[in-house]
Each structure stands twice: as structure tokens, then as C-alpha cells.
Amino acid sequence: MALSFLRLAFAALSLSLTFTCSEARSGSYSVLPRADTWSYVGCYSDNVGARTLTTNVATPGGEAALTIQICQSTCQTLGYVLAGAEYSGECYCANNIFNGGGLASDGETGCNMPCNGNASETCGGSARLSLYDLNNAIISLPTLTTSSIPVPTFTGAPSGWVPLGCYNDSVNARTLTTQIYSIAGTSMSVDACLSACIIGGYRLSGVEYGSECYCDHEIENYGAPATGCNMACGGNLTQFCGGSGRMNVYNYTATSLPPTPTPTTISATVPSATITDLPKGWAYKGCWIDRALGRGSILADNLPNDANMTVESCIQNCITAGYSIAGMEYYTQCYCDSAIINLGALASSDSQCNTPCGGNANQMCGGGDRMSIYSNQTSLIVRQLPVIQNTSLPGNWKYKGCLKDDAVNRVFPYQIALTNNNTATNCLSLCSEFGYGAGGMEYSNQCFCGDVQDVINHKATIVDDSQCVMLCTGNRDTYCGGPSLITYYTWTGSPLNSWTFESGNSAGKYEFLIGGPIIPLTSAVGINGKISFLEKFGTSPANNSTGAYELDLTQINNYTAAWRPMHVKTDVFCSASIILPDRLGRQINIGGWALPSTLGVRFYTPDGAPGVPSKNDWEENYQEIGLQTGRWYPSAMIMANGSILVVGGEVGSNGAAVPSLEIIPRPPGGNVLYCDYLARTDPYNLYPYLAVLPSGGIFIAYYNEARILDEVTLQTQRVLPNIPAAVNNFLGGRTYPMEGTAVLMPQHAPYTDPLVVMICGGSTPGPEIALDNCVSLQPEVPGANWTIERMPSKRVVSSMVALPDGTFLILNGAQQGFAGFGLATEPNHNAVLYDPSKPLNSRMSSLANTTIDRLYHNEAVLVPDGRVLVTGSDPEDTRFVQEYRVEVFLPPYLLNGVTQPSFTFSNGNDFGYGDTINIAATLYRGNPSTIRISLMAAVGATHGNSFGQRTFFPAFSCSGTAANVQCSITTPPNAHVYPPSWAMLFVLDNGTPSVGQWVRIGGDPARLGEWPNYPDLTLPGVGPTVGAGGVVNKGSSTTAAGNATLKM
């Protein structure tokens, strides 16, 4: 035995695979002199199941204090000459290199984790050891001598066999489970082992540790490709026979298999032993041949061996596991399934099932590769030999081949674990649903999705189909790849995504506008034509802000005149702003960072005009007017009756959830309404998306859920389908902190089409990969589900702006991370135009790029001249700057060389429902027949939420000439189609918009103009707007505040 062992050891290729050095034993430590020195050997690979250094030692101070010196000293004290640090805090010792360990294939790259006790030192990495030796001990370890021993060179296989390469193995969880003992170690060769396996009816064969042979019908126990097969075969030193914990694996593919049996009712002789306690409906179905001609077992689920197994116990265990067939084999083995697989067939005689059951010698439990089958099926289901599915595929998918993958650097970016239901149909349907045109299955239970370009980028290659031989977890009749091998398919039908990549003027362009004094958290265009900004007051990084500014776009060349300082009294950090429908278009801001800010209700009454200085400032007195409960990250919305709905948030300062609703002004008896769905989804539901539905009710979307609320009781009326996220993670979210952005699709007269909600972007838990899709839903349609449209790139913390031509501009954000300080990376500089008038999956066009990173606290709003104002980025980390520059994006409709049309109102700017707006317009390109008219509801923008956003294309008629067009416009019919609001009216001349002008539609039904009635706050009063002949009366009103009819 000693000679055989030495012969094998010296034949190994590794310099350190012999084990002549004895491990130090506890209780006999030898402390070496202090003059001894430790030297760095290199970055070594390691494996949890087969350690390179086998002794994991406890070190002083524990893992949190580990340094290289502590690890070395501990190993030396225990008598070891090799020490290795791993994963920042783990220390391993040994007197030799074990389990095929060696220098890592990626060099020093994987040793990249700092020591917990000294960040200036490297303590290995994931599955990587920073390895040191004492007094150059590694040179003294037994080494390879090649002067008289042949070096293995053979890497092929005998005829009919395909080499699959080197695989990992473990004593307690074998990759191939049947060991052949009939071949002496000194006689072991690849040929001998392969011959033994095929004689035994196995199609997989493996040689290990120079002298061991294993067989099986499939890869077991998650065996996977590895390195370290470097030991010569004991009987043929020119061949490799695995290594320590490593196995050279071969697959037999040549033998023709018998025809598939036709499923029939089986007539079988009952065993001689009487079975008295079979479950009702169960019967003996005969003695069956198992694992014929190298195929797998005829029943797939092999339960743990049971020395006391009986027929009854095996059947009961299979029933418990949900199967309808039970098979007993070779005394103690119990198998279960719901069909006979691998072309199972009856044995020629029942006498071949001749091994007594381990728990009842009077019963027969199969035999060697023979199975006693029992079932409750009248006719046993017999399946064909597994194949790669290339027919009956979903949609227009086509099989392309067995594709090599890389476990570290995957070919495809999205991996889905389908533990129990992986099939070509299920996997590929997922891929195409989310817009991916390439994908496939790997390792039985893994589904991958991506693009053909991923295959090209990774230079992935196709190998022989015989290597993709692992059965699908959802269909044992088909193969789902193999270890690092994908059964690869591509979509061959009409493109799943048809994006346009614009250039020149068709791509629009970014322009620098002006430097800013603040980083805005909320942005709103006032009815005075100026842009109101609010930022963190008291918590601003610059710490020199008044908390509020107003920008006059006509004064861009005069910085002082452009920026008017305004003032708030409490911190508006992560609050919500909307435009009120009162006659002066006040802006209201609610919530904030911490008490008393979270209770804050602030008002600004826009005054002045472009080029005319404004004087009014923000007004606030939380001791007079405030929310019923403090809120940070809330949402707000004008309801159909004109009242204000406030939803969700947190206590403030990263505090507890506030899972409730309230209405302001507070109706008599109106209290805060608790919402279990907000409590359950905290903290992923902040800044939820809200919308009044044309049919009545309120739409709310939060985290990855949505529902419709009754507009009177605010109780749930209907729960909607969950919002899809990523193809590989349904737990992704769409609201803060997995912040996407939402809009309502344009509503066209006569407003009979169902309203469509669209949400774009978001993120996922864990690696926090941003979402690359938009989803849309018609919430009022019973049974409607979300439609998924893939974007050209991933986005989180993005913005989306409705444009007057009915399109949407998607911009800003990142491709990885969450909303929050320092939580997002990979800025997305590209703007995308979404055009709902085009066919689904063809609606997105990639436009121009910016050079400015716009991360957390970026905002974008439509300004009256049709441009998009882009501001902010407040990451507060060292990777990205605090961004004060203000840009504008010019959509393509402003770059076509056409002068923007103009118009004037003929009958004021204050209208009811079903009312008529008269305008006189001038066109510079088209004629009255080419006009379009849009209404863009007033917006307060923050954190991906455009509070109040709606786009309308009302009914109208026009006459006259291009120089003098007279148009009559019919306003929307009611407050559900068009909640009371100010809006910018645009005239479009062949797609080129005019400068928008403000109109109010729907009045002030909640009489907000008379609220709140305190001497220090401005009251607009009720009645016509100034543009409709109304008079401004600034000051207190004696009229009581109008009361919303909603009660909770």
C-alpha cells in the first residue's frame, strides 16, 4: 500500500499534492524561535468543501480583529508552517497544500478584501487565501520529480465517450454516486473505468485521485466544473485520473437505444409475498429494468436509503412527497415519480426482483438494477428518453445549441432560479415577456435571459449537444443545460423591442442654462410663469440657503435678477408640493424632515410675471395650520371634489412608517385612516403614485402593488395585479427608495378610452440592479394586467416629463442602486422619448446625452416655452459632485426650424366643465386643419413623482387662415376626467408647440381659496380668476373654509 501511494503521489502534477507531512495535533504545540520569518507565497484558490489549508483556527480578538500577524502567530504557536487569511476575518493553518489548492487562476485579483483588524493589509477574498509560509517551508514540501516518471498528456476519450472535463467532488456528496471497487488502484486507467461503467449500464464515468472510479446516470449533488485534475492514473501514467476532491468526467453517447415503449396497462405477476396494507387504489405493476444502457433511473426522486424499508413504507413516503408511483430497489432504496422515465421497461421475469426488503424479509424490494413498481395509476405513464426541446416552443423561439457559460462572468445578465418548474416554455416565456430575445436553461434549475449581443460580447461558443444533459426541474423529459452549459435559444419573430436611435436635431439637445444657488428637492412652474424651487433648509450641504428660490427664465443673463431668494421656516426635506385650484394658483407644500417640519403646511401665492419682479414669499405657521400626523416622504393629490388627499410617509428623520391617509382641509369628523397595505410594505412604499380615475375612485401604486380606493370612504375597492419588476426578481419596486417615475397617458376627447397609468424604472433588492422597463395598466378595466415594455437602458431615481405633443421624456438617474445619499452608481446620461401613438414595444427613441450626472434629488419640469428644465443631484458622497448647474433639454419639436405658433384668449382663462375656450392663433407652418391643442395640468415634481400631471387633447374646431386662426375648445366634461386644476394650454402647429398659457378648469369646489383663515396667511378668496376679471383681495376672509364631503 505504501509503495502504491508513493507511486501515485510522485506522479501528481501539483507541487504540493503529496501528504507526507503530518498535521500538528492539539496538545503538542511546538513554538518556533522568534528568529523565524514568514513570507508571502501568493493568492491561492480555496473551496468551502475542500479546503486548501484544512485547519480553521480561532484567533485572539475573533474575526473582527484579524491581521496577517495574528494569523501567522496563531498558526506558528499551533505548530503549523503554512498560514492563510481569507474573507477579511478567517485564518487557516496546515503543514501542506491540500485538495488540489494552488495559485489562483486570476492571479492576485481575487485577494481583494482588507483585513478586519488592519485595513492596510489584504486578508484574501471570497474563496481566496492570502497564503504565507514559515522559513520558506513551501520549498521543502515534497515536490514533483519528473526525471523518471512520465507526465500525463492524454486528455481525449475512447470512441463513444465525450470528455466533460474536470469536476469538483466531495466524500459526503459525490458528483457521481456509484463507486467501482473491482479495479485495483495500480490498474486504474480512463479506459478501465469507462469500460466498467458502461458494463454496469451507466453513461457517466469519472476517475479520481489516481485510483478511484465512479459511475452515474447524471451529475449529482450540484457537481460543477473545477480545476485541479492533475494526478496521473495508477495504471497509465500518461492519463489524468482527477485529483484530490477532483474528478475527470466522461459522457457515453454512442450506443443506440431501444425504441420507446407505448404506454399501456401493465399486466404483472403479484410477488409471492403478500402485501396486506396497500393504500386504496394502489397495486403492484411489475418488476422493471432500471438504468438500462446507461440511462438514468426510471423514477427520478431517490429518497434516502432506509435499512427498515418495506413496500408499505416506501409507498407512503412517495404519497407524502406528492407522487403516484413508488419503486423499491436493492433491499433499502425507495424511488418516487409520477411517470416511468428513461425508457423503462418490464423485466423478462418477476423473479429478477429478488432482494428482500430491509424491513420485511417476506417482501421483495427489487434487485440489482431492478425495481418493484407500485402505483395508483390505471395505466402507467411511460415517458420517452429526455431530449433538448426544439419543438412546441413558445412564440417564435428557436433552439441554437449548447452554449458554454462562465460561472464567474455569466454570458447573460439575468438569472432566474426555477427550482421546481424550469422548462424551455417557462424560461423562454419569461424572457420574451420582459423583452429579452436570447436565453436558455442551465444546470437543471437555472433560467437565463439577455440579448444575442451578450453572446457576441462574451465570445461564447457552441459545443456538442451531448454536453447539455441535465434534466429540467419542470419536465424530466427534456434537458436544461449542464454545469456552465446553456441550452441556448433565440427569438426569431418580429423584434421584441424596436428602439430608434436618433441623431442630429432629431435627438434633441441639452444646453447649459444657468448656475444655481441651491439643489432643488421640489420644482413647480407657477401660474406667474416662473419656476419655484424648494430645498433642504437647515440640512443643506451648503448650509447657507434660505430654503427657497424662484427662477425667472427671462433674466438668465442677469444672475441676481434671475434668482429671487425666498424663505421657509421649517425643513422641507422630502416633502410634497402641488398647485391648488384656487383663483390665484397657490402652491402648497406639506411634510418635511423632522418635527415640527413633518407637520408643516406651507403656501406660496405666485405674483409678478416673466420680467416683472415678484414680491410674495412662502407663508407658514405650524401652530395654526398643520397635518394631523407628521409625514416625511408623503404624496398629495387634488381629489375630484377639490379637497387634498395626503398619503403615507414616515415619522421623519428615518423614523417609523406613517401608514395612513388624511384629507385637508380636515372635514368635520375626519380622522387619519390607517392602511394595512402601507404598513405591510414599509419602507418601500414612500411617495406613492396617486390618480383620480375617470370612472370614479382613486388609483394608488406603492412598492410593487396597486389598488383602487373608494373616493368617499377611501377604503379598498379593488386590488389590482402586482406590478412586474425585473425578469429575475419580482420583489423589485417602483416607489421610493426603489424609485422609478410614473405618468398618466394622454386622455383624448371624448374621453371614452380607459385611463392608462405608466411607471418606468425602479430597482431590486440585493444587488440593487435598476429596472430596464416601463409597465402600463388600465386600472378601470376588470381583469386587466400590466404590459411590459423594455427601455434601452436601466434607470432608478429617474425623472419623466409629459410634453405638449403627447410624448414623454425619460431622463436622469442611475443604472444601479436605490434613492438616498450615496446609494446609486452608474449615472444614466441618455434621454429617451416615449411616444404612446406608436405600436407597443416601438415607442422609445434614444435621444441626446448630457455630460452631467443627475442622481438623487434630480428634478425635471416642463416650462411654458416647451423646453424641459433639468436640475439637481444631491448624492452626498465622494464619487459624484453636488450638482448646482441648471440645464434645459430642447425636444426635437423645437429644433425643426419652425417658428412656434402663438395665440391669445378671447374669453378669459377661467372655465367650467363642458365649457368653451375661444382663442385666436397664428401659425407659421401649417393651417387650421393641422392644428392640435393640448392641456398640461400643473405639476409639482419631486423624487420621480409629478404630482398633478395629466395630459389632455380636448375637442376643438378651428377656422380661418394660418395668420388668423379662430378656435373653439371644449373643456373636459367632469371632475373625474379632469380633476379641478390649472393647466398650460398649448397650440401645436404640425407638432411644434406654442408657448403655453395658463387656464383654470373646474373652479375651486372645495373653496380652498377661503382656507386657512388666519390673519398672517394670504386668502385668495373664491370667484373668477384675475384673467377672467376677478379681483385679488389679499388678507383675511371672514368666510369659513369650504368643507370636502369625504369623511373617513
Coordinates of C-alpha atoms in Angstrom, one line a residue, residues 16 18 22 47 75 83 111 152 168 179 189 235 261 303 398 621 731 738 771 776 787 944 1007 1017:
S16 CA 2.0 20.1 -3.3
T18 CA 1.6 14.6 -1.5
S22 CA 1.9 15.2 9.5
N47 CA -13.1 25.7 -1.6
C75 CA -0.6 29.0 13.2
A83 CA -0.9 30.3 7.3
C111 CA -7.3 38.6 -3.0
P152 CA 0.2 12.8 -18.2
N168 CA -15.4 19.0 -8.1
Q179 CA -18.0 3.7 -6.9
S189 CA -6.9 4.0 -16.2
G235 CA -2.4 2.1 -14.2
P261 CA -42.4 1.6 -25.3
L303 CA -35.4 9.0 -1.3
K398 CA -35.7 28.7 -31.9
N621 CA -47.3 78.8 10.8
L731 CA -39.6 41.7 -5.4
M738 CA -36.6 51.8 -5.3
L771 CA -35.1 48.1 -13.8
S776 CA -48.6 50.2 -18.0
T787 CA -48.0 45.5 -20.1
G944 CA -39.9 60.8 -9.6
R1007 CA -63.4 76.5 -1.6
L1017 CA -51.8 83.9 5.7

